Amino acid sequence: MQTKQNRLLPMALLAFLIIIACNLPGQSLPSPTPTESINTKVAATYNAQLTEIALRVTPTSPTLPTNTPTSTPETLLSPLPTITLAPSYTPLPSFTPLPTYTASPSPTRTSPPGTTSGTPLPVPGGGGTGPCNAAQFLKDVTVPDGTEFPQGATFTKTWRIKNVGYCTWSTSYRLVLVSGDSMGAPTNGVPLPYTVKPGEYVDASVDLVAPSEPGDYRGNWKLSDSSGNEFGIGSNHNNAFFVSIEVTIADSGIVLNFAPSYCSADWESRTAELPCPGDQGDENGFVIYLSDPHLENRHENEPTLWVQPDFNTDGFLSGVYPAFTVKSGDRFRADVGCLYDNPHCNITFKLDYYNEAGALKPFAEWHEVYDGTITRIDIELGSLVDKTVRFVLTVQANIKSRDNAGFWLHPQIYRPE
């Protein structure tokens, strides 16, 4: 009995399960596991955050499409294209340093920047590797070597000189005669006409006069800085550049022009030897060239010498010119008097000469006061024909006065045809 009941119990249980199975609803998709549900929520939150970030960074960017959640974990974890940062993150071109950031060296420095060993540095823009003051001869602009001039002819010599040092040449730099024939050049030199930076060049000129005697003449020149330090050209920057001419005999016309060549003379007063040109107001006396003088009775535009003796009762001013050989027919010509607005002027003009033996000889003289008139001189030099002499122009003070401002207007030796 028990055996039969034991067999019926399993069969009854199996029948019960079959009945229940038959009464269940239709087949449906399996529910996601807890892990799958978590992955889906994470992916949705991640996508929402990326969308919000993209909208903040680039407001003009299109709205990102909403990703449809899926139950496949591998697809949800794949890299998303919207993770790329907006293009505005790229650095702007203006971040590049500007070219003007580089500092330029000062043209007035006295030593190369950044140099402690003494080795010169080249200057940007074409300067050079020479010392502070260094020059290079480029060419003769005027008066090539050996140019012929008649006696007493005036001319202008111009050199083209380049600054190959690292210091700027200011207008206090000068052309200076260092040796040879002066040919009427100023004894204190000629200032440069403009500032010359490293790498630039200057056309430097000096007005000269052909000597009164035929022959070959040469003057050697250099530059000097504002402190008087001389420098020149060549590999050692110490060589001179020069002017070289040949003087021929003048057949006629002005054969000795005293005013333009006045610095070829030696000037002195009772108290001192004087520079040429002189310094206006110097109580030791002075001589200055004037091109448009105001005379006591008129204006003029002829070359003139302002001659002022030293400030003493017996003061004088004399200029001794280079040797000159007088020819038949030669004449001395000039106008003399007092300059305008010097009412107490009282002076005597003298034409003297040193003969071949070196003795000073008088030739002629003229007394002048401030009276509104001037004296014209035109005298023959017949007694000196074929003699080589050194003419002397002198002005003598007759009273002690600062008004003793005399002039020689266009003094010359004239040779008729």
CSV table of C-alpha atoms in Angstrom, one decimal:
chain,number,residue,atom,x,y,z
A,1,MET,CA,0.0,0.0,0.0
A,2,GLN,CA,2.7,2.3,0.9
A,3,THR,CA,4.6,1.3,-2.3
A,4,LYS,CA,1.7,2.3,-4.4
A,5,GLN,CA,1.2,5.6,-2.7
A,6,ASN,CA,4.9,6.4,-3.1
A,7,ARG,CA,4.6,5.9,-6.8
A,8,LEU,CA,1.4,8.1,-7.1
A,9,LEU,CA,3.0,11.2,-5.3
A,10,PRO,CA,5.6,12.0,-8.0
A,11,MET,CA,3.1,11.5,-10.8
A,12,ALA,CA,0.7,13.8,-9.1
A,13,LEU,CA,3.3,16.5,-8.7
A,14,LEU,CA,4.3,16.2,-12.4
A,15,ALA,CA,0.7,16.6,-13.4
A,16,PHE,CA,0.3,19.7,-11.3
A,17,LEU,CA,3.3,21.3,-12.9
A,18,ILE,CA,2.0,20.6,-16.4
A,19,ILE,CA,-1.3,22.2,-15.6
A,20,ILE,CA,0.3,25.3,-14.2
A,21,ALA,CA,2.5,25.6,-17.3
A,22,CYS,CA,-0.4,25.5,-19.6
A,23,ASN,CA,-2.1,28.3,-17.8
A,24,LEU,CA,0.9,30.8,-18.0
A,25,PRO,CA,0.7,34.0,-20.4
A,26,GLY,CA,2.5,34.2,-23.8
A,27,GLN,CA,6.4,34.4,-24.1
A,28,SER,CA,8.1,37.7,-23.2
A,29,LEU,CA,11.7,39.1,-23.2
A,30,PRO,CA,13.8,38.2,-20.3
A,31,SER,CA,14.1,41.0,-17.7
A,32,PRO,CA,17.5,42.6,-17.6
A,33,THR,CA,19.8,41.5,-14.9
A,34,PRO,CA,20.8,43.9,-12.2
A,35,THR,CA,24.2,44.5,-13.8
A,36,GLU,CA,22.7,45.3,-17.2
A,37,SER,CA,20.3,47.9,-15.6
A,38,ILE,CA,23.1,49.6,-13.8
A,39,ASN,CA,25.2,49.9,-17.1
A,40,THR,CA,22.2,51.4,-18.9
A,41,LYS,CA,21.7,54.1,-16.3
A,42,VAL,CA,25.4,55.0,-16.2
A,43,ALA,CA,25.5,55.4,-20.0
A,44,ALA,CA,22.5,57.6,-20.1
A,45,THR,CA,23.9,59.9,-17.3
A,46,TYR,CA,27.3,60.1,-19.1
A,47,ASN,CA,25.7,61.1,-22.4
A,48,ALA,CA,23.7,63.8,-20.7
A,49,GLN,CA,26.8,65.3,-19.1
A,50,LEU,CA,28.7,65.3,-22.4
A,51,THR,CA,25.8,67.1,-24.0
A,52,GLU,CA,25.7,69.8,-21.3
A,53,ILE,CA,29.5,70.3,-21.6
A,54,ALA,CA,29.4,70.7,-25.3
A,55,LEU,CA,26.7,73.3,-25.0
A,56,ARG,CA,28.7,75.3,-22.6
A,57,VAL,CA,31.9,75.3,-24.6
A,58,THR,CA,30.5,76.0,-28.1
A,59,PRO,CA,27.0,77.6,-27.9
A,60,THR,CA,26.8,77.5,-31.7
A,61,SER,CA,27.4,73.8,-32.0
A,62,PRO,CA,24.5,71.7,-33.0
A,63,THR,CA,22.6,69.7,-30.3
A,64,LEU,CA,24.1,66.3,-29.9
A,65,PRO,CA,21.7,63.4,-30.7
A,66,THR,CA,20.4,61.4,-27.8
A,67,ASN,CA,21.9,57.9,-27.7
A,68,THR,CA,19.3,55.2,-27.4
A,69,PRO,CA,20.2,53.0,-24.4
A,70,THR,CA,20.8,49.4,-25.3
A,71,SER,CA,21.4,46.4,-23.3
A,72,THR,CA,24.8,45.7,-24.9
A,73,PRO,CA,27.5,46.9,-22.5
A,74,GLU,CA,30.2,46.8,-25.2
A,75,THR,CA,28.4,49.3,-27.4
A,76,LEU,CA,27.7,51.7,-24.6
A,77,LEU,CA,31.4,51.8,-23.6
A,78,SER,CA,32.7,52.6,-27.1
A,79,PRO,CA,34.4,56.1,-27.6
A,80,LEU,CA,31.9,58.8,-28.4
A,81,PRO,CA,32.6,61.4,-31.2
A,82,THR,CA,31.4,64.3,-29.1
A,83,ILE,CA,34.2,63.9,-26.6
A,84,THR,CA,36.5,66.0,-29.0
A,85,LEU,CA,37.1,69.5,-27.5
A,86,ALA,CA,35.8,72.5,-29.3
A,87,PRO,CA,38.2,74.1,-32.0
A,88,SER,CA,38.3,77.4,-30.0
A,89,TYR,CA,40.8,75.7,-27.6
A,90,THR,CA,43.6,76.1,-30.3
A,91,PRO,CA,46.1,78.8,-29.2
A,92,LEU,CA,45.6,82.1,-31.0
A,93,PRO,CA,48.3,83.3,-33.6
A,94,SER,CA,48.9,86.5,-31.6
A,95,PHE,CA,50.7,84.4,-29.0
A,96,THR,CA,53.7,84.4,-31.3
A,97,PRO,CA,56.3,87.0,-30.1
A,98,LEU,CA,56.4,90.1,-32.3
A,99,PRO,CA,59.6,90.9,-34.3
A,100,THR,CA,60.0,94.3,-32.6
A,101,TYR,CA,60.8,92.6,-29.3
A,102,THR,CA,64.5,92.5,-30.3
A,103,ALA,CA,66.2,95.6,-28.8
A,104,SER,CA,68.4,97.8,-31.1
A,105,PRO,CA,71.8,99.0,-30.0
A,106,SER,CA,72.2,102.7,-29.2
A,107,PRO,CA,74.2,104.4,-32.0
A,108,THR,CA,76.0,106.7,-29.5
A,109,ARG,CA,77.4,103.9,-27.3
A,110,THR,CA,81.1,104.0,-26.6
A,111,SER,CA,81.7,100.3,-26.6
A,112,PRO,CA,80.1,97.3,-28.2
A,113,PRO,CA,77.1,95.9,-26.3
A,114,GLY,CA,77.7,92.7,-24.5
A,115,THR,CA,81.5,92.8,-25.0
A,116,THR,CA,83.9,92.5,-22.2
A,117,SER,CA,86.9,91.1,-24.1
A,118,GLY,CA,87.3,94.2,-26.2
A,119,THR,CA,86.5,92.4,-29.5
A,120,PRO,CA,84.3,94.7,-31.6
A,121,LEU,CA,81.0,93.4,-32.7
A,122,PRO,CA,79.4,94.2,-36.2
A,123,VAL,CA,76.6,96.7,-36.0
A,124,PRO,CA,73.3,95.6,-37.5
A,125,GLY,CA,72.6,97.5,-40.7
A,126,GLY,CA,76.0,97.5,-42.2
A,127,GLY,CA,78.4,98.9,-39.7
A,128,GLY,CA,81.7,97.1,-39.3
A,129,THR,CA,84.0,95.2,-37.1
A,130,GLY,CA,86.4,98.0,-36.5
A,131,PRO,CA,87.0,100.0,-33.4
A,132,CYS,CA,84.7,102.8,-32.2
A,133,ASN,CA,86.2,105.3,-34.7
A,134,ALA,CA,87.1,103.8,-38.0
A,135,ALA,CA,86.8,105.1,-41.6
A,136,GLN,CA,86.9,103.6,-45.1
A,137,PHE,CA,87.8,105.7,-48.2
A,138,LEU,CA,85.2,105.1,-50.9
A,139,LYS,CA,86.2,107.6,-53.7
A,140,ASP,CA,87.2,111.1,-54.6
A,141,VAL,CA,83.9,112.9,-55.4
A,142,THR,CA,85.7,116.0,-56.7
A,143,VAL,CA,89.3,116.9,-57.7
A,144,PRO,CA,90.9,113.6,-58.7
A,145,ASP,CA,94.6,113.2,-57.9
A,146,GLY,CA,96.8,115.4,-60.0
A,147,THR,CA,94.1,117.9,-61.1
A,148,GLU,CA,95.6,121.1,-62.5
A,149,PHE,CA,94.7,124.5,-61.2
A,150,PRO,CA,96.2,127.9,-62.0
A,151,GLN,CA,97.8,130.0,-59.3
A,152,GLY,CA,95.3,131.2,-56.7
A,153,ALA,CA,92.3,129.2,-58.1
A,154,THR,CA,89.7,128.3,-55.5
A,155,PHE,CA,88.3,124.7,-55.4
A,156,THR,CA,86.4,122.4,-53.2
A,157,LYS,CA,87.8,118.9,-52.4
A,158,THR,CA,85.2,116.3,-51.5
A,159,TRP,CA,85.9,112.7,-50.2
A,160,ARG,CA,83.3,110.0,-49.8
A,161,ILE,CA,84.1,108.3,-46.4
A,162,LYS,CA,82.3,105.4,-44.8
A,163,ASN,CA,81.8,104.9,-41.1
A,164,VAL,CA,83.0,101.3,-40.5
A,165,GLY,CA,83.3,101.6,-36.7
A,166,TYR,CA,80.6,101.1,-34.1
A,167,CYS,CA,80.3,104.8,-33.0
A,168,THR,CA,78.2,107.5,-34.6
A,169,TRP,CA,80.0,110.5,-36.0
A,170,SER,CA,78.3,113.6,-34.8
A,171,THR,CA,78.7,117.1,-36.3
A,172,SER,CA,81.4,117.7,-33.7
A,173,TYR,CA,83.6,115.3,-35.7
A,174,ARG,CA,85.9,117.2,-38.1
A,175,LEU,CA,88.2,116.9,-41.1
A,176,VAL,CA,91.7,117.9,-40.0
A,177,LEU,CA,94.9,118.5,-41.9
A,178,VAL,CA,97.6,116.3,-40.4
A,179,SER,CA,100.6,117.0,-42.8
A,180,GLY,CA,101.5,118.4,-46.2
A,181,ASP,CA,100.3,121.6,-47.8
A,182,SER,CA,97.3,123.4,-46.3
A,183,MET,CA,96.2,125.1,-49.5
A,184,GLY,CA,94.3,127.6,-47.4
A,185,ALA,CA,92.5,125.1,-45.2
A,186,PRO,CA,91.2,126.1,-41.8
A,187,THR,CA,93.8,125.3,-39.1
A,188,ASN,CA,91.1,124.0,-36.7
A,189,GLY,CA,89.6,121.7,-39.3
A,190,VAL,CA,86.1,121.5,-40.9
A,191,PRO,CA,83.1,120.0,-39.1
A,192,LEU,CA,81.2,117.2,-40.8
A,193,PRO,CA,77.9,118.4,-42.4
A,194,TYR,CA,75.6,115.9,-40.8
A,195,THR,CA,75.5,112.9,-38.4
A,196,VAL,CA,76.9,109.6,-39.8
A,197,LYS,CA,75.8,106.3,-38.2
A,198,PRO,CA,77.7,103.1,-38.5
A,199,GLY,CA,77.5,101.7,-42.0
A,200,GLU,CA,76.6,105.1,-43.5
A,201,TYR,CA,78.9,107.4,-45.5
A,202,VAL,CA,79.5,111.1,-45.7
A,203,ASP,CA,80.7,113.4,-48.5
A,204,ALA,CA,83.1,115.5,-46.6
A,205,SER,CA,84.3,118.7,-48.2
A,206,VAL,CA,86.9,121.4,-47.6
A,207,ASP,CA,87.3,124.7,-49.6
A,208,LEU,CA,90.9,125.1,-50.7
A,209,VAL,CA,93.0,127.5,-52.8
A,210,ALA,CA,95.8,126.6,-55.2
A,211,PRO,CA,99.1,128.0,-53.9
A,212,SER,CA,100.6,131.0,-55.6
A,213,GLU,CA,103.7,129.2,-56.9
A,214,PRO,CA,103.6,126.5,-59.7
A,215,GLY,CA,104.3,123.0,-58.7
A,216,ASP,CA,102.9,119.8,-57.1
A,217,TYR,CA,101.0,120.0,-53.8
A,218,ARG,CA,99.5,117.5,-51.5
A,219,GLY,CA,97.6,117.7,-48.2
A,220,ASN,CA,97.0,114.7,-45.9
A,221,TRP,CA,93.8,114.6,-44.0
A,222,LYS,CA,92.2,112.5,-41.2
A,223,LEU,CA,89.1,112.7,-39.1
A,224,SER,CA,89.0,113.6,-35.4
A,225,ASP,CA,86.3,113.0,-32.8
A,226,SER,CA,84.7,115.5,-30.4
A,227,SER,CA,87.7,114.9,-28.0
A,228,GLY,CA,90.3,115.6,-30.7
A,229,ASN,CA,91.3,112.0,-31.2
A,230,GLU,CA,92.4,111.5,-34.8
A,231,PHE,CA,91.6,108.4,-36.9
A,232,GLY,CA,91.7,107.5,-40.5
A,233,ILE,CA,91.5,104.7,-43.1
A,234,GLY,CA,93.3,101.5,-43.9
A,235,SER,CA,93.6,98.2,-42.0
A,236,ASN,CA,94.8,100.0,-38.9
A,237,HIS,CA,92.3,102.9,-39.3
A,238,ASN,CA,95.1,105.4,-39.0
A,239,ASN,CA,96.1,106.2,-42.5
A,240,ALA,CA,95.4,109.6,-44.1
A,241,PHE,CA,93.4,110.3,-47.2
A,242,PHE,CA,94.7,113.2,-49.3
A,243,VAL,CA,94.2,115.9,-51.9
A,244,SER,CA,96.9,116.2,-54.6
A,245,ILE,CA,97.0,118.9,-57.3
A,246,GLU,CA,99.4,120.5,-59.8
A,247,VAL,CA,99.5,124.3,-59.8
A,248,THR,CA,100.2,125.9,-63.2
A,249,ILE,CA,101.1,129.5,-64.0
A,250,ALA,CA,98.1,131.7,-64.4
A,251,ASP,CA,98.4,133.8,-67.6
A,252,SER,CA,95.8,136.3,-66.5
A,253,GLY,CA,93.1,137.1,-64.0
A,254,ILE,CA,93.2,136.7,-60.2
A,255,VAL,CA,96.5,134.9,-59.5
A,256,LEU,CA,96.4,135.3,-55.7
A,257,ASN,CA,93.1,135.5,-53.9
A,258,PHE,CA,93.8,136.5,-50.3
A,259,ALA,CA,90.3,136.1,-48.7
A,260,PRO,CA,89.5,132.4,-49.6
A,261,SER,CA,93.1,131.4,-48.9
A,262,TYR,CA,93.3,133.3,-45.6
A,263,CYS,CA,94.0,130.2,-43.6
A,264,SER,CA,97.1,129.4,-45.6
A,265,ALA,CA,98.6,132.5,-43.9
A,266,ASP,CA,100.1,132.6,-40.4
A,267,TRP,CA,98.1,135.0,-38.2
A,268,GLU,CA,99.3,136.8,-35.1
A,269,SER,CA,98.6,139.8,-32.9
A,270,ARG,CA,100.7,141.7,-30.4
A,271,THR,CA,99.6,139.2,-27.7
A,272,ALA,CA,99.3,135.8,-29.3
A,273,GLU,CA,99.5,133.6,-32.4
A,274,LEU,CA,96.0,133.1,-33.6
A,275,PRO,CA,93.9,130.3,-34.9
A,276,CYS,CA,92.3,130.4,-38.3
A,277,PRO,CA,89.4,130.9,-38.5
A,278,GLY,CA,89.5,133.0,-35.4
A,279,ASP,CA,87.0,133.3,-32.6
A,280,GLN,CA,84.7,136.4,-32.8
A,281,GLY,CA,85.1,138.5,-29.7
A,282,ASP,CA,88.6,137.2,-28.8
A,283,GLU,CA,90.4,140.1,-27.1
A,284,ASN,CA,93.7,138.7,-28.5
A,285,GLY,CA,92.4,139.6,-32.0
A,286,PHE,CA,90.8,137.4,-34.7
A,287,VAL,CA,90.3,137.0,-38.5
A,288,ILE,CA,87.0,135.7,-39.9
A,289,TYR,CA,85.9,135.1,-43.5
A,290,LEU,CA,82.7,136.9,-44.5
A,291,SER,CA,80.7,136.1,-47.7
A,292,ASP,CA,78.1,138.8,-47.3
A,293,PRO,CA,79.6,141.6,-45.2
A,294,HIS,CA,77.7,144.7,-43.9
A,295,LEU,CA,80.2,147.5,-44.5
A,296,GLU,CA,79.9,151.0,-43.0
A,297,ASN,CA,78.2,152.3,-46.1
A,298,ARG,CA,76.6,149.2,-47.8
A,299,HIS,CA,76.0,145.5,-48.0
A,300,GLU,CA,78.3,143.4,-50.2
A,301,ASN,CA,78.5,139.8,-51.5
A,302,GLU,CA,82.2,139.6,-52.3
A,303,PRO,CA,84.7,137.5,-50.3
A,304,THR,CA,85.9,139.6,-47.3
A,305,LEU,CA,88.2,139.3,-44.3
A,306,TRP,CA,87.0,140.7,-40.9
A,307,VAL,CA,90.2,141.7,-39.2
A,308,GLN,CA,90.2,142.7,-35.5
A,309,PRO,CA,93.4,143.7,-33.7
A,310,ASP,CA,94.0,142.8,-30.1
A,311,PHE,CA,92.3,145.0,-27.5
A,312,ASN,CA,95.2,147.3,-26.8
A,313,THR,CA,96.1,150.9,-27.8
A,314,ASP,CA,98.9,149.6,-30.0
A,315,GLY,CA,97.2,146.4,-31.0
A,316,PHE,CA,97.6,144.8,-34.4
A,317,LEU,CA,96.7,141.8,-36.5
A,318,SER,CA,98.9,140.4,-39.2
A,319,GLY,CA,98.7,137.5,-41.7
A,320,VAL,CA,101.8,136.3,-43.5
A,321,TYR,CA,101.0,134.5,-46.8
A,322,PRO,CA,103.0,131.8,-48.6
A,323,ALA,CA,105.6,132.8,-51.2
A,324,PHE,CA,104.5,134.3,-54.5
A,325,THR,CA,106.5,135.3,-57.5
A,326,VAL,CA,105.4,138.7,-58.9
A,327,LYS,CA,105.1,139.0,-62.7
A,328,SER,CA,105.0,142.0,-65.0
A,329,GLY,CA,101.7,143.9,-64.8
A,330,ASP,CA,100.6,142.3,-61.5
A,331,ARG,CA,98.4,144.6,-59.4
A,332,PHE,CA,97.2,144.6,-55.8
A,333,ARG,CA,93.4,145.3,-55.5
A,334,ALA,CA,91.1,145.6,-52.5
A,335,ASP,CA,88.6,147.8,-50.7
A,336,VAL,CA,89.2,148.6,-47.0
A,337,GLY,CA,87.2,150.3,-44.2
A,338,CYS,CA,85.2,149.6,-41.0
A,339,LEU,CA,82.3,147.2,-40.6
A,340,TYR,CA,78.9,148.5,-39.9
A,341,ASP,CA,77.9,149.8,-36.5
A,342,ASN,CA,81.4,150.4,-35.2
A,343,PRO,CA,81.4,154.2,-34.8
A,344,HIS,CA,84.7,154.4,-32.8
A,345,CYS,CA,86.7,152.4,-35.4
A,346,ASN,CA,90.1,154.0,-36.0
A,347,ILE,CA,92.6,151.7,-37.7
A,348,THR,CA,95.4,151.6,-40.3
A,349,PHE,CA,95.7,149.0,-43.1
A,350,LYS,CA,99.1,148.0,-44.3
A,351,LEU,CA,100.4,145.9,-47.3
A,352,ASP,CA,103.9,144.7,-46.4
A,353,TYR,CA,106.1,141.8,-47.6
A,354,TYR,CA,109.1,139.6,-46.6
A,355,ASN,CA,111.8,139.7,-49.3
A,356,GLU,CA,113.9,136.7,-50.4
A,357,ALA,CA,116.3,137.5,-47.5
A,358,GLY,CA,113.6,137.2,-44.9
A,359,ALA,CA,113.4,140.9,-44.1
A,360,LEU,CA,110.1,142.6,-43.5
A,361,LYS,CA,109.5,145.6,-45.9
A,362,PRO,CA,106.7,148.1,-46.0
A,363,PHE,CA,104.8,148.7,-49.3
A,364,ALA,CA,101.7,150.8,-48.7
A,365,GLU,CA,99.2,151.8,-46.0
A,366,TRP,CA,95.8,153.4,-45.6
A,367,HIS,CA,94.2,155.1,-42.6
A,368,GLU,CA,90.5,154.5,-42.0
A,369,VAL,CA,87.8,155.8,-39.5
A,370,TYR,CA,84.1,155.2,-39.4
A,371,ASP,CA,82.9,158.0,-41.7
A,372,GLY,CA,80.6,156.3,-44.1
A,373,THR,CA,83.2,156.0,-46.8
A,374,ILE,CA,85.6,153.2,-47.8
A,375,THR,CA,88.9,153.2,-49.7
A,376,ARG,CA,89.5,151.4,-53.0
A,377,ILE,CA,93.0,150.2,-53.6
A,378,ASP,CA,94.5,149.4,-57.0
A,379,ILE,CA,98.3,149.6,-57.1
A,380,GLU,CA,100.9,148.2,-59.4
A,381,LEU,CA,103.6,145.9,-58.0
A,382,GLY,CA,106.2,146.9,-60.5
A,383,SER,CA,109.0,147.2,-58.0
A,384,LEU,CA,108.6,143.5,-57.1
A,385,VAL,CA,108.6,142.0,-60.6
A,386,ASP,CA,110.3,138.6,-60.8
A,387,LYS,CA,110.9,138.6,-57.1
A,388,THR,CA,109.5,135.9,-54.8
A,389,VAL,CA,108.0,137.5,-51.7
A,390,ARG,CA,105.6,136.7,-48.9
A,391,PHE,CA,102.9,139.3,-48.7
A,392,VAL,CA,101.6,140.5,-45.2
A,393,LEU,CA,98.2,141.9,-44.6
A,394,THR,CA,98.1,144.0,-41.4
A,395,VAL,CA,95.6,146.1,-39.5
A,396,GLN,CA,96.9,148.5,-36.8
A,397,ALA,CA,94.8,149.9,-33.9
A,398,ASN,CA,95.1,153.7,-33.5
A,399,ILE,CA,93.1,153.7,-30.3
A,400,LYS,CA,92.0,151.1,-27.8
A,401,SER,CA,88.5,150.2,-28.8
A,402,ARG,CA,86.3,147.2,-29.4
A,403,ASP,CA,85.0,149.0,-32.5
A,404,ASN,CA,88.2,148.5,-34.4
A,405,ALA,CA,86.5,146.0,-36.7
A,406,GLY,CA,88.2,146.4,-40.1
A,407,PHE,CA,87.7,144.6,-43.4
A,408,TRP,CA,89.7,143.7,-46.5
A,409,LEU,CA,87.1,143.4,-49.3
A,410,HIS,CA,88.1,140.9,-52.1
A,411,PRO,CA,91.9,141.5,-51.7
A,412,GLN,CA,93.8,140.0,-54.7
A,413,ILE,CA,96.7,140.0,-57.0
A,414,TYR,CA,95.4,140.7,-60.5
A,415,ARG,CA,97.3,139.9,-63.7
A,416,PRO,CA,96.0,141.5,-66.9
A,417,GLU,CA,96.0,139.6,-70.1
